[in-house]
Amino acid sequence: MRLGTLHLDRGGQIFLALLTLTTILVPILNLAVPADSPMHVSTFTVTLLGKYLTYALLAIAVDLVWGYLGILSLGHGAFFALGGYAMGMYLMRQIGDRGVYGNPELPDFMVFLNWQELPWFWHGFDMFWFAALMVMLVPGVLAFVFGWLTFRSRVTGVYLSIITQALTYALMLAFFRNEMGFGGNNGLTDFKDLLGFDLQSDVTRIGLFIASALAVAGGYLACRTIVTSKLGRVTVAIRDAESRTRFIGYRVERFKLWVFTFSAVLAGIAGALYVPQVGIINPGEFSPINSIEIVVWVAIGGRATLYGAVLGALLVNYGKTYLTGVMPDAWLFALGGLFVLVTLFLPYGIAGLLRRKETTA
Amino acid sequence: MTKTRFMASAAALTAALSLGMSSLASAADTIKVGILHSLSGTMAISETTLKDTMLMLIDEQNKKGGLLGKQLEPVVVDPASNWPLFAEKARELLEKDKVAAVFGCWTSVSRKSVLPVFEELNGLLFYPVQYEGEESSKNVFYTGAAPNQQAIPAVDYLMNDLGVKRWVLAGTDYVYPRTTNKILEAYLKAKGVADADIMINYTPFGHSDWQSIVSDIKKFGSAGKKTAVVSTINGDANVPFYKELGNQGISSEDIPVVAFSVGEEELSGIDTKPLVGHLAAWNYFMSVDTPENESFIDTWHTFIKNDDRVTNDPMEAHYIGFNLWVKAVEKAGSTDTDKVAAAIIGLETPNLTGGKAVMLKNHHITKPVLIGEIQDDGQFAVVSETDAEVPGDAWSDFLPGSKDITADWTPPISCGNYNSVTKTCSGQNY
Amino acid sequence: MPTRCLPSALSALRLCLIAGLTFIVVVPLAQAGPAELEQGVELIQTNDYKAVEQGVALVAASGDPRARDLLAALQDSKLYLRKEDGQLFIGARGEAGYDLVDPLTETAAGTAAKRDLKPIRINNRLRSQLRTAVATLNLTHPDASVRLTAVNEMLDRVDADSLALLRDLAGEEKNAQVREGMTAAIALADLQAEEPARRIEALDQLEGNLHPAVQGGIQRLLSQEQDAEVRATGERLLEAIQFKRDLYGFAETLFFGLSLGSVLVLAAIGLAITFGVMGVINMAHGELIMLGAYTTYIVQQLMPGHIGLALFLAIPAAFVVSGAVGILIERGVIRFLYGRPLETLLATFGISLILQQLVRTLISPQNVPVANPDWMSGSWQINSVLSLTMNRMYIIAFCLIVFTALYLVMRKTQLGLQVRAVSQNRAMARAMGVRSARVDALTFGLGSGIAGVAGVALSQLTNVGPNLGQSYIIDSFMVVVFGGVGNLWGTLVAGMSLGVVNKILEPWAGAVLAKILVLVFIILFIQKRPRGLFPQKGRAAEG
Amino acid sequence: MKTLDNLRTTMRRDQVWEFMVPKTGLELDISHGTILYLEDISVTFDGFRAIDHLNLYIDAGELRCIIGPNGAGKTTMMDIITGKTRPDTGTAWFGQTIDLLRLSEPEIASVGIGRKFQKPTVFEHQTVMENLELAMAADKRVWPTLVARLTPEQHARIDAVLETIGLQEHRARRAGALSHGQKQWLEIGMLLMQDPHLLLVDEPVAGMTHQEMDRTAELLKSLAGRHTVVVVEHDMDFVRSIANKVTVLHQGSVLAEGSMDEVQNDPRVIEVYLGGGDGH
């Protein structure tokens, strides 16, 4: 079946080949090559690449619902952040009594704000399996409930986009509240270790990088499996002519619901891998602008290609890293200009450009 | 396009990516100084000025011949008011650019975000903004005010000089106002203020519709006792807040507001009419009349080429922090983090208000506390001032969780969170 | 924390001595005299808070006709010391620097530049003292309205001297309102009387008076009152006051809601055109509002001293600036994207980043000050409890005017007809001879221009800075979608109702939770009505 | 007042969220020989009465043509049968047991009613083959769809339909690239793949050449008997060539019913329809 999945997917083949290559080379170049060698890849780069990969997974999740199902979600950042928070809570519990106040029961920010006991929703997060389950369950259930209401009411188009935005906005405001018990504006930070591995050691970072690469590859293959199956053809049918699909007997709501939920779970996993690599999760991740940015990555890379989404996420984020360092005062001009130019001259994104070249060759 | 050419261009792209990221060998004849302030996004309003201040200080130092015979070279990056990006940029500065010290951050969350990076890579961060305390890191030097250097003296002034009996603690809902208000609440209660005479209110960031809250404050203030507002409202939300106060007819004589986040820079963006007479507590005001301050303002005006630009408290904090770092490097004869960190403790440098700033063992500094009234030209008139500099207290005595904790970075303790009862040091990351 | 009493110790000792001596000498003298005035002026000249305080007391007690002007000038920070000779003048900003008037001789004393003058600084304690002093002096002012303000000012700060004065004046006062105020002030003072009967009498006189000072006074009385009858009367009165206050409080909440609603409507109404009618997901809408606000700032900079006029001129100017930028965006980018509505999101998001950074680079990354004209500040006092702030009333009115104008444009003009035709069926409209390209550009320009006009209004309420647009864009989309895309009425009703709901929720849920609840409400509402409050029939703008 | 109306609709007690409405039994029962009952149906759009007390019965296995001038309510009737529009009053039963008004579109499709739209709507980004595969009668729930693979029988079935509609050559082409007539056939093919009891065909020959028209007529005639076919059409020649029973709609209700000749000679029909212009 795997063969069928990647059959005729030149972009995907190249992407997975490059990903495999990077996943093998980067750890070697980081750990085995001495630091003063020009071939050495610094831990900074490793962490950066790991972060980009989680963004890539997030972009794949968005591309699945936008490119193949026609749902423009302006709230996928919410699922990403929820996955991140679930992981963050696990990491907070791992600190144990090594916090600055040395309190074995409560995370620092709770001691700080005079909480007397651990809120009920924090229980269980000291176990990795539970946290890992929550990473998928919390975004999944939210997406399911939200989708169940919304798709059955046949909310479509911009209305759907705007209420997904309302969802993430409401969550952002809620998580900003210190009463919520998630650390308010500061969020969760000062993590120490994950499954017993010190988060600051190079080996752990490499491990997280590899985990992210595997997650991206897995996510890519899973999405690819979906879009090449009959299910994928149904989703494209829904995207192109929703009511026609209904008239030939498909329960459009259910298709939308399950694919949307799956996409939210992927986003949650991406968030969970993101948090230990950047070392902080805070309500800013829920900000509607972040979610819009994800859509922008997908559009830049090329909608409905999956590998295009990956390309877009990597390119825009690398551009951001590079430009904020090189031209801190003017990088927004460059980034904004890039968005405008891509829209105007590359309607199918960068993947579209590659594909066109390919077909004309 | 053939397959090989396609593969080739893909490979070239990857190569370009990795080339851009791999560290370039840094020139050895300069000392690099990192500047980590947001130049875009929501915090650019406040932080851009600090970037310029740092560029000016470095420029001045270079005119004096640099440091250890080398020129200083600023490395400016833009973390874009995005907290995870702060951590990434901090790592970039330390690992890629190999800067000797970083001056930066404004919000608490940005500092929390970069803290693990500085501890892991053993860098130096000078943090110039007043904050909630409850922290002392081996790698961070806090040149802004701790709560005991701002909030408590301000409340003392209101209580003793203005006879305030009823208190509104209004703040933006994040950790600095929360902590400050917790401390103040405990302090006020210790002074015999009843629960019913304290009103606490939190609003979200950038809150712009203050009608209901100001109306509540007005009602709270009409109970026949002198009332004051202690405001930890952050940045942007202040303008509509003060405008609403003015519009609802609350003058500074009726209900004075003392703010901890409103300085000259913020006032320069406001029509100050409705604010006249309200108070602010800082460790520096532009209006303070000392030769050091005059020359600082002149240098600033020349550097920024605009005589209308104001100076403010965090700028002074950078001025102090930078001078202390320069002295420490000179004393240590090296920019090595551990040597500088050891050398800097106990060093002193003149501040801009005629006193001295001393770097304490807990990585905080001594500061005078000034209470100023806002004038209609956007400046502050000092109405009260502490007798001597107040040493910064990393751990508040008024919070139950931290009253036993102290910070001391000199041997034998060498710990930021030392519990003086259990004699243990917890939560260290290095 | 021990505090130092004086900011500069330079001449403190000498000043304290002078002040102390004069005080001892002068205070016992009951009758007025120019000598007191002169001594007071001398003390004020020291520019030292404690001394100035004593000086003000002397001047106020002097009864000299010159005292009022002098104190009023001090209150308004118009009193200056000339640096070269330390002489005291009343200064008014003139064409060539400051025109000086000698407060003692009341004659003009030439002009001086600002740097040659040093203002007499005052603090809150002085302000409070000055207010009472000026109010007391104003009680005898020939103008009834000045007397009324004066009596309201001093309602809860009547001391023994002014009480006597008030009793004298109340009998002779012709103006009913002023007399009422004076009676209330006397009654308030009488609440501290020895005999319970007089306290009850005073309470009776205060019945129905909603002034906060009255409530405060009664509360103060009740907190220490022993006499049962007085207590009962006081509590009854307080209850009645409370009931009325609640009633007016609700009216106030409603007003707050409407004014928040009109801000939302103003911010959203331009989007109702660009997004609602044209289907462009215009992420740069917020930045067009921001440009309008910056235009206000620039117009004000260009004509200093004419704040109000500048504001009026800023309205067309902002319309033109934002409109022109809008047309530029439409011609340069969006026209290539019709039929691909989601891609307009990407392009306009890029444009919004560019516009923000442009403002940071060209003007300043800091906020800029936009002045409010005097007629915009203050409030309309309906009674002592309910006062409607002027700027909010102007905003509501302005919002309605803008809405009506836009509605008329869309309904009654050729352009409006063509806009509706193009939005409903582009091909058909073109076949009928409508130049759709021109209509598109003009429509987008119109929507953008309206956004600019909204920026002028917002500049009077909030910060003007590069982030201004960001804070309104999300809310704007919510309002347009909640109201029903493509429907102007929907935008109006949606904005107003969201504003009112928010404000009703706010007192018991808090500002943050209220906003969250409103968002959840929108999400649920869209489930029930997937096309918003006023669904567009037929070909609605669909993504 | 529009506002008031809107408010009233929101508040109506019988308007609950769709998913809360209970479903009825879904087994088709045509023991009485009639497959579709439409009784006393009325629909109003913004004050315009599109369907006015319509009564219509279709027998199992027949091929019925429905004609009528523009605005007679033909398409609206189709919308009601397929669940796209809900009538204000009246009942619509499929066989003896299935109440169409309580089912959603996919449910109606799955009980065996297929529809071809007036404007051909095929999935333009997918191939002809994929279009047919999508329409094929199969388990159309989410999970079975994910793991579905074409069996040899299903391949054979698709091939058969391709042959019926004459698109064997184009099986791998994107549907969007087909000509107008080909799209019409593809859509009919998709209908066939659904294997419905009742086919609703809206203007199948609009924009077709005479040759194509003849083939379409053949196709439809061959379907009758095994399926029940309802054709809405304007083209009188075409109607004459296929129908044995014709229903004339006018202003939302049935004006006349009978064979083509009977109908054509009905004075009321001549008055409102044929009399108004050329029959062709």
CSV table of N, CA and C in Angstrom, one decimal, chain C residues 370-406:
chain,number,residue,atom,x,y,z
C,370,VAL,N,-2.3,62.2,19.8
C,370,VAL,CA,-3.4,62.9,19.1
C,370,VAL,C,-4.2,63.6,20.2
C,371,ALA,N,-4.3,65.0,20.0
C,371,ALA,CA,-5.0,65.8,21.0
C,371,ALA,C,-6.5,65.7,20.9
C,372,ASN,N,-7.2,65.7,22.0
C,372,ASN,CA,-8.7,65.8,22.0
C,372,ASN,C,-9.0,67.3,22.1
C,373,PRO,N,-9.9,67.8,21.2
C,373,PRO,CA,-10.4,69.1,21.4
C,373,PRO,C,-11.2,69.2,22.7
C,374,ASP,N,-11.3,70.4,23.3
C,374,ASP,CA,-11.9,70.5,24.6
C,374,ASP,C,-13.4,70.1,24.6
C,375,TRP,N,-14.1,70.4,23.5
C,375,TRP,CA,-15.5,70.0,23.5
C,375,TRP,C,-15.7,68.5,23.4
C,376,MET,N,-14.6,67.8,23.2
C,376,MET,CA,-14.8,66.3,23.1
C,376,MET,C,-14.6,65.7,24.5
C,377,SER,N,-13.9,66.4,25.4
C,377,SER,CA,-13.7,65.8,26.7
C,377,SER,C,-14.8,66.3,27.6
C,378,GLY,N,-14.8,65.8,28.8
C,378,GLY,CA,-15.8,66.1,29.8
C,378,GLY,C,-17.1,65.3,29.5
C,379,SER,N,-18.1,65.6,30.3
C,379,SER,CA,-19.3,64.8,30.1
C,379,SER,C,-20.6,65.7,30.3
C,380,TRP,N,-21.7,65.1,29.9
C,380,TRP,CA,-22.9,65.8,30.0
C,380,TRP,C,-23.6,65.2,31.2
C,381,GLN,N,-23.7,66.1,32.2
C,381,GLN,CA,-24.1,65.7,33.5
C,381,GLN,C,-25.7,65.8,33.5
C,382,ILE,N,-26.3,64.6,33.4
C,382,ILE,CA,-27.8,64.6,33.5
C,382,ILE,C,-28.2,64.8,34.9
C,383,ASN,N,-27.7,64.0,35.8
C,383,ASN,CA,-27.8,64.4,37.2
C,383,ASN,C,-26.5,63.9,37.9
C,384,SER,N,-26.4,64.0,39.2
C,384,SER,CA,-25.1,63.8,39.8
C,384,SER,C,-24.7,62.3,39.6
C,385,VAL,N,-25.6,61.4,39.3
C,385,VAL,CA,-25.2,60.0,39.1
C,385,VAL,C,-24.9,59.7,37.7
C,386,LEU,N,-25.8,60.1,36.8
C,386,LEU,CA,-25.7,59.7,35.4
C,386,LEU,C,-25.1,60.8,34.6
C,387,SER,N,-23.9,60.6,34.1
C,387,SER,CA,-23.3,61.6,33.2
C,387,SER,C,-22.8,60.8,32.0
C,388,LEU,N,-23.1,61.3,30.9
C,388,LEU,CA,-22.7,60.7,29.6
C,388,LEU,C,-21.5,61.4,29.1
C,389,THR,N,-20.4,60.6,28.9
C,389,THR,CA,-19.2,61.3,28.5
C,389,THR,C,-19.4,61.8,27.0
C,390,MET,N,-18.8,63.0,26.9
C,390,MET,CA,-19.0,63.7,25.6
C,390,MET,C,-18.4,62.9,24.4
C,391,ASN,N,-17.2,62.4,24.6
C,391,ASN,CA,-16.6,61.8,23.4
C,391,ASN,C,-17.3,60.6,23.0
C,392,ARG,N,-17.9,59.9,24.0
C,392,ARG,CA,-18.7,58.7,23.6
C,392,ARG,C,-19.9,59.1,22.8
C,393,MET,N,-20.5,60.2,23.3
C,393,MET,CA,-21.7,60.6,22.6
C,393,MET,C,-21.4,61.0,21.1
C,394,TYR,N,-20.3,61.7,21.0
C,394,TYR,CA,-19.9,62.1,19.6
C,394,TYR,C,-19.6,60.8,18.8
C,395,ILE,N,-19.0,59.8,19.4
C,395,ILE,CA,-18.7,58.6,18.7
C,395,ILE,C,-20.0,57.9,18.2
C,396,ILE,N,-21.0,57.9,19.1
C,396,ILE,CA,-22.2,57.2,18.7
C,396,ILE,C,-22.8,58.0,17.6
C,397,ALA,N,-22.9,59.3,17.7
C,397,ALA,CA,-23.5,60.2,16.7
C,397,ALA,C,-22.7,60.0,15.4
C,398,PHE,N,-21.4,60.0,15.5
C,398,PHE,CA,-20.5,60.0,14.3
C,398,PHE,C,-20.8,58.6,13.6
C,399,CYS,N,-20.9,57.6,14.4
C,399,CYS,CA,-21.1,56.2,13.9
C,399,CYS,C,-22.4,56.2,13.1
C,400,LEU,N,-23.4,56.8,13.6
C,400,LEU,CA,-24.7,56.8,12.9
C,400,LEU,C,-24.7,57.6,11.7
C,401,ILE,N,-23.9,58.8,11.7
C,401,ILE,CA,-23.8,59.6,10.5
C,401,ILE,C,-23.1,58.8,9.4
C,402,VAL,N,-22.0,58.2,9.8
C,402,VAL,CA,-21.2,57.5,8.8
C,402,VAL,C,-22.1,56.4,8.2
C,403,PHE,N,-22.8,55.7,9.1
C,403,PHE,CA,-23.6,54.6,8.6
C,403,PHE,C,-24.7,55.1,7.6
C,404,THR,N,-25.4,56.1,8.0
C,404,THR,CA,-26.4,56.7,7.2
C,404,THR,C,-25.8,57.1,5.8
C,405,ALA,N,-24.7,57.8,5.9
C,405,ALA,CA,-24.1,58.3,4.6
C,405,ALA,C,-23.8,57.1,3.7
C,406,LEU,N,-23.2,56.1,4.3
C,406,LEU,CA,-22.8,54.9,3.5
C,406,LEU,C,-24.0,54.2,3.0
